[in-house]
PDB file of C-alpha atoms in Angstrom:
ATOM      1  CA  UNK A 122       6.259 -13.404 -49.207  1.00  0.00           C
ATOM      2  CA  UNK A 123       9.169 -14.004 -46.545  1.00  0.00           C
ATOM      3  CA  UNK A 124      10.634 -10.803 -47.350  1.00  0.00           C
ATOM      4  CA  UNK A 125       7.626  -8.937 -46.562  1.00  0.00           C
ATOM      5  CA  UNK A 126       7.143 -11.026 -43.199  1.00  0.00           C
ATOM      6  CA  UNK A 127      11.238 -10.807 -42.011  1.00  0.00           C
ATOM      7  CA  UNK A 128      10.370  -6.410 -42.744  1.00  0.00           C
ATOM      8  CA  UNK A 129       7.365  -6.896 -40.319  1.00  0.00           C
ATOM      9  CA  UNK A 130       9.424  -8.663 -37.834  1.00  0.00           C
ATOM     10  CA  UNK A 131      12.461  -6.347 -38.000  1.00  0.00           C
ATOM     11  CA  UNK A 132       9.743  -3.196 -37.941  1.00  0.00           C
ATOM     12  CA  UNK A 133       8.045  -4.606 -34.779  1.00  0.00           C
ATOM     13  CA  UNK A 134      11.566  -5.425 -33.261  1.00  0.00           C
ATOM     14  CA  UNK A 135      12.455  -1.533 -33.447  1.00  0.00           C
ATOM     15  CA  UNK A 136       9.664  -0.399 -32.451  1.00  0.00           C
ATOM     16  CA  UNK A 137       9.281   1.174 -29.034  1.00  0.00           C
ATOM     17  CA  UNK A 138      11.111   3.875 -27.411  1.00  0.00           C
ATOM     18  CA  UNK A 139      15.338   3.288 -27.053  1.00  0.00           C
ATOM     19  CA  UNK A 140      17.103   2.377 -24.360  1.00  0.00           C
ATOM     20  CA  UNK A 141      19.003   5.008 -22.593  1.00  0.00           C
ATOM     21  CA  UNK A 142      22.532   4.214 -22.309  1.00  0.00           C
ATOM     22  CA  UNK A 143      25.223   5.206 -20.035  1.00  0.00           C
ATOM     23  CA  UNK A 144      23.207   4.866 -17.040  1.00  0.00           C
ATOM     24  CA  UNK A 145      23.195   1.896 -14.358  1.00  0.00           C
ATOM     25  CA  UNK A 146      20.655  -0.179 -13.839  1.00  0.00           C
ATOM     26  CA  UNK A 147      19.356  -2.606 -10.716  1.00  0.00           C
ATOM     27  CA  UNK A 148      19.315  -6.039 -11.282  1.00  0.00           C
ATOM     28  CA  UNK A 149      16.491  -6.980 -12.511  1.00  0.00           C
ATOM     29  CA  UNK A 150      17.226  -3.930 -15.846  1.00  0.00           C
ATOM     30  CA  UNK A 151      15.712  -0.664 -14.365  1.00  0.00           C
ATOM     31  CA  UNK A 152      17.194   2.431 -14.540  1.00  0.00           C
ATOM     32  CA  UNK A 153      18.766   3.049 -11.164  1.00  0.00           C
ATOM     33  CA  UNK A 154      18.061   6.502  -9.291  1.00  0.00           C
ATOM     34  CA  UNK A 155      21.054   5.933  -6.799  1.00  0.00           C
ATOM     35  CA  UNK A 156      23.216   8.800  -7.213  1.00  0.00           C
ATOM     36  CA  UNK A 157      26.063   6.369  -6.320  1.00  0.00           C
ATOM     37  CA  UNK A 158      26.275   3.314  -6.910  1.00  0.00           C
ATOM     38  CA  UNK A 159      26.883   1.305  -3.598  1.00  0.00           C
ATOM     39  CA  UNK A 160      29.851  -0.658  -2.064  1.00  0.00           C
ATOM     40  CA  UNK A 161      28.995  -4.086  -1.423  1.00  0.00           C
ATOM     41  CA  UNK A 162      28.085  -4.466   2.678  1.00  0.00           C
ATOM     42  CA  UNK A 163      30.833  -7.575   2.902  1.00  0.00           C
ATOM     43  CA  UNK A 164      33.017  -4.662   1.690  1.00  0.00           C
ATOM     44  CA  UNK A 165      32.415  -2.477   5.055  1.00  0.00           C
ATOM     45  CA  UNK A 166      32.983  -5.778   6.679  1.00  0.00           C
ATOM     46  CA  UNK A 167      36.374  -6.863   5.456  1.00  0.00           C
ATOM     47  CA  UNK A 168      37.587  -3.454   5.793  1.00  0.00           C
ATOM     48  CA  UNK A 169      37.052  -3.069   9.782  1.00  0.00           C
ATOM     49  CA  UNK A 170      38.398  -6.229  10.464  1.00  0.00           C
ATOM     50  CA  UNK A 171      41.400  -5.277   8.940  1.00  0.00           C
ATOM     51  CA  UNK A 172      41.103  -2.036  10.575  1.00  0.00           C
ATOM     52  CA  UNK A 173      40.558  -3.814  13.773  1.00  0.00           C
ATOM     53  CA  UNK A 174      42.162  -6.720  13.960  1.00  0.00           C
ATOM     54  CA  UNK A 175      44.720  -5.960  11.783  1.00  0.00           C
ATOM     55  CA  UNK A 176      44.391  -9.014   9.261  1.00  0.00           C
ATOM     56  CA  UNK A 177      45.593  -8.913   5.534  1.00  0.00           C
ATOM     57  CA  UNK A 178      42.940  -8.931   3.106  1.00  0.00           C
ATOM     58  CA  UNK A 179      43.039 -12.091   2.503  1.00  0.00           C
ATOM     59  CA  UNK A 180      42.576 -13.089   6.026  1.00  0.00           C
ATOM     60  CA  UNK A 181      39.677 -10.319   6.739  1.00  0.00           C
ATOM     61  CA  UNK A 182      37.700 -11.897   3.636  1.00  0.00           C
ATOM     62  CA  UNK A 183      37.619 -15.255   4.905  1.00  0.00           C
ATOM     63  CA  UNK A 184      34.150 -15.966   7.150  1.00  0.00           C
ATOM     64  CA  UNK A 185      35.426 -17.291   9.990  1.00  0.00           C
ATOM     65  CA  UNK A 186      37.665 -14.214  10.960  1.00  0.00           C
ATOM     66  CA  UNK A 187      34.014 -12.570  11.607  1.00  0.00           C
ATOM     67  CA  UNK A 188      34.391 -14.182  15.033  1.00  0.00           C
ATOM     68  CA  UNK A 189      36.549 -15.162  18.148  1.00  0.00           C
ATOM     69  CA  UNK A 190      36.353 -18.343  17.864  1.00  0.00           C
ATOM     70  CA  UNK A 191      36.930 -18.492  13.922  1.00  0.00           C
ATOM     71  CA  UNK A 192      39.921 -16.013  14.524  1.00  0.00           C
ATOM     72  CA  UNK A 193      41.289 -19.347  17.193  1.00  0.00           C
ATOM     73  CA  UNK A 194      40.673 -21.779  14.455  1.00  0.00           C
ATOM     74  CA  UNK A 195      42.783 -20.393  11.930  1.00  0.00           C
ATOM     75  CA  UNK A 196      45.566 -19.964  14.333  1.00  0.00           C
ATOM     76  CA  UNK A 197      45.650 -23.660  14.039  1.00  0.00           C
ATOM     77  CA  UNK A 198      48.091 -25.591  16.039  1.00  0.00           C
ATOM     78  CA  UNK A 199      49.586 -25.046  19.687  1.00  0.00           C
ATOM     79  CA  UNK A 200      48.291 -21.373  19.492  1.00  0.00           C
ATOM     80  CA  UNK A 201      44.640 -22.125  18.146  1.00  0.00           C
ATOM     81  CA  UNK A 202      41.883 -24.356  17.809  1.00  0.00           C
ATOM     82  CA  UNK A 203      41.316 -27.882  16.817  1.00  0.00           C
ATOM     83  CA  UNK A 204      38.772 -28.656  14.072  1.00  0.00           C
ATOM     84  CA  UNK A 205      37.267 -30.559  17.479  1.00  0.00           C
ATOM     85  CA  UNK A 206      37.278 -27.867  19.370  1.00  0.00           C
ATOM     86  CA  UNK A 207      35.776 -25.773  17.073  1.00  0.00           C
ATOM     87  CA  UNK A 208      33.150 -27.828  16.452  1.00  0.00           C
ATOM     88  CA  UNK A 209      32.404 -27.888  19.817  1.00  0.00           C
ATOM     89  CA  UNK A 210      32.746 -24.181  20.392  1.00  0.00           C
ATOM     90  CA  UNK A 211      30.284 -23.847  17.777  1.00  0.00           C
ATOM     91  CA  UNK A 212      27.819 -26.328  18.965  1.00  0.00           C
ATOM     92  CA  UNK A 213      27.435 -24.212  22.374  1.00  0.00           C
ATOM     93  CA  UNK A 214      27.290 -21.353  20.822  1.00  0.00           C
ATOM     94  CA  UNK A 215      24.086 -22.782  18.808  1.00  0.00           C
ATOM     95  CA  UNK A 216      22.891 -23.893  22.617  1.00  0.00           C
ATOM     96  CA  UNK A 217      23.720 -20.424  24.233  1.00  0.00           C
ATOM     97  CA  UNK A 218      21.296 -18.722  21.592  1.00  0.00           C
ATOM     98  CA  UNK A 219      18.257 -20.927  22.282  1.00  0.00           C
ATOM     99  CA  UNK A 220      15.403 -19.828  24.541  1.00  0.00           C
ATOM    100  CA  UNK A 221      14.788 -22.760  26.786  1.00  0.00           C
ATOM    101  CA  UNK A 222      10.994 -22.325  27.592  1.00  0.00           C
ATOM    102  CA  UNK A 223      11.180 -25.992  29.826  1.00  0.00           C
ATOM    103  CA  UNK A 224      13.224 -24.649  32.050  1.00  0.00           C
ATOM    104  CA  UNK A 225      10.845 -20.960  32.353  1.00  0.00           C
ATOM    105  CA  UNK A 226       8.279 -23.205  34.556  1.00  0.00           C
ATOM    106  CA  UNK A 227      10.738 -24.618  37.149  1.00  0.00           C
ATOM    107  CA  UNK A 228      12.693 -21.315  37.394  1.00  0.00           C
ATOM    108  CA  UNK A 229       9.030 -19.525  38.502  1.00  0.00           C
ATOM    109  CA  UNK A 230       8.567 -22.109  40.806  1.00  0.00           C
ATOM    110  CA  UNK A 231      11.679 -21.385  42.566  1.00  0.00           C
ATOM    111  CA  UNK A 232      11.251 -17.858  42.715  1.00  0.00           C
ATOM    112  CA  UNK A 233       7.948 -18.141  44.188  1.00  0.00           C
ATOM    113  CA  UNK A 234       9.694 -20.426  46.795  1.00  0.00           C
ATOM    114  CA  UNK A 235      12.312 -17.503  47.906  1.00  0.00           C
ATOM    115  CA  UNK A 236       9.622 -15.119  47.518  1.00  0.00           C
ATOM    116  CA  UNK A 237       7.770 -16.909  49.951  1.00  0.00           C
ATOM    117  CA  UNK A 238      10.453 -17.877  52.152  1.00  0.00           C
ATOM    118  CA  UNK A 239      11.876 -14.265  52.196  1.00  0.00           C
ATOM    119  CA  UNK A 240       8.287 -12.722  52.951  1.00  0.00           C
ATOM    120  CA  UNK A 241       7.680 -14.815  55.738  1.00  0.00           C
ATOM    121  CA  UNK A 242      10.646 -13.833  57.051  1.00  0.00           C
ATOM    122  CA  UNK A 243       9.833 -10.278  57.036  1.00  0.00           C
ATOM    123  CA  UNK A 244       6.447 -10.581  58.813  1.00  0.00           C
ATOM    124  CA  UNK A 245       7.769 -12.400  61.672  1.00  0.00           C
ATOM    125  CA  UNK A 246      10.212  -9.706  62.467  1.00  0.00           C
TER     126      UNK A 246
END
């Protein structure tokens, strides 16, 4: 009686149509219809900074040569950036991004001020 059940299992197991070989595949095991297969983006990346900026490899792959202020920081020293300065560097940058909606009320309020004050001007001339 095992014998007959470990055929049955083996049968079912080989059933099905065969997997093509010799083809890539995405992820996730689908056949691929990418006539090339693709570089990694990083790859562009690394490869115009050392274009560029003319960094080694090694240097182009690390993350913080993907800015000015990373490019400082590993200068290190009298030519560079401390890890305090960086830290503040990065913090403003952080603050630069941000929309500041609190301060969209006060600036209307003084444009309406000039607006006033230069269209009063006008009409008394």
């Amino acid at each position: 009686m095992a014998k007959s059940k470990r055929k049955k299992r083996t049968k079912r197991a080989r059933c099905g149509r065969s997997r093509i070989e010799g083809c890539m595949r995405e992820p996730n095991g689908r056949i691929s219809r990418a006539r090339k297969s693709r570089e990694p983006i990083d790859q562009l990346a690394i490869q115009m900074r050392m274009k560029h900026l003319e960094l080694t490899y090694e240097e182009a792959k690390n993350p913080l040569s993907g800015s000015y202020i990373g490019r400082l920081y590993l200068l290190g020293g009298k030519d560079g950036l401390s890890q305090e300065q960086y830290d503040v560097a990065q913090q403003y940058l952080v603050v630069e991004d941000q929309s500041l909606p609190h301060l969209v009320g006060s600036l209307r309020i003084v444009l309406n001020a000039l607006q006033k004050h230069f269209y009063t001007k006008r009409q008394n001339i």
